[in-house]
Amino acid sequence: MKKIIFLSIIFFLLLGHPEAEENFQISSKEAVLYNLDTGEIIYEKNKDEKIPVASLTKLMTALVTVSEVDNLDSRVIIKKEDLEGLAEKNLVTAGFTNGEVVTYRDLLAGLLLPSGADAAMALAHNLAPSEADFINLMNNKVKELNLKNTHFSNSVGLDDENNYSSAYDISVIFQEVLKNKDLKEIITSEKYQTTDGKLTFKSTIQRNAKRYDISVPYIKGGKTGTTTGAGLCLASLAQADGVNYMLVTTGATYDKISPHHLEDAKTIYDYYINNYGNKVIAKKTDTVYQIKTKYLKEDFYNVKPSENIISYLPNNYNKKDIQYKFIGISEITTQNKVEDKIGTLQVYYQNKKLTEMPVYLTEKINFSPLKYFSENIWIIIPIIIILIISVFLKLHKFKK
């Protein structure tokens, strides 16, 4: 039978939200989880709440930096003003010292891995006349990204009523960060040594995982944040069983006993890794729909995918819940030519649309004269009558 080709070879599909209620509890007050392969949100909790986000603010600091700096390996000098007041505020620092010559790449690593406030201040002071001017750049980027629940008042992430965001907005910022290859390389590094070799930064995520014996081998990187007002926050990147995830959690309990943000990340990731995955819902040999034909040798035109159709679904999904809807011509005729678009195939799971794809005719169709004349007897009868009359006249003439 004929084959149908689709515009895309493999379709990674995803339901917007899981059907069953998530069977887990987390300490975090807000969360949003993405399947990065599809760009879909697969779990959310109070994702649009305006909240303090602690050092997740530094993701925007990093994003502004790569927008302003052409060469991350250009050098800058750490100044006294970059370090003033940090110890008094009990802020975490990367360990840069007054007069030290570093690169912007070093500063970004110090900003994102150990979450150094000294790195944030050095970046702000070197890229703008003042921190206030740098903050304006941050808020301009907020407008550019069309973030509705975000405003920054400092580059470090200090608790302040005018420094706020939401789990969703942070997820947008984090995705922008991951689009930059230099930032992604830093974010996903377990450690980084500065250009002069004086400092080595290690991932706070991996450090906490080892210290508290939390097994999260699928987490490939991320950014932590902690303040009294924000609680424990984490933006992380994970990969398991061929699926790429991104998770933002905020507002986890801050009791200095356990890294509850990392525990929450493990809880969420484990649930989806263990209960969901990419499923082959239709093989390339499967007929997923049939279109009637007219005057052709075959009664139906079999619609088959050119490659396996793959969807991110629950492990216990029922194939009977997959439906196909064809929107297009009601029948295939000799008027249809090879490579003609004949319609669109829509794929549903439990009556929720997963995707749609164009359907094309790919092989020459076979006309059936027998079917044509059997369905158009009115054409045959006059021909038969004419033939009979013709024979009769010839016989009559012969007798004469």
GROMACS .gro file of C-alpha atoms in nm, residues 85-91:
model
    7
   85GLY     CA    1   3.041   4.587   5.259
   86LEU     CA    2   3.021   4.225   5.149
   87ALA     CA    3   3.167   4.079   5.468
   88GLU     CA    4   2.948   4.305   5.684
   89LYS     CA    5   2.638   4.174   5.503
   90ASN     CA    6   2.764   3.817   5.546
   91LEU     CA    7   2.747   3.756   5.171
   0.00000   0.00000   0.00000
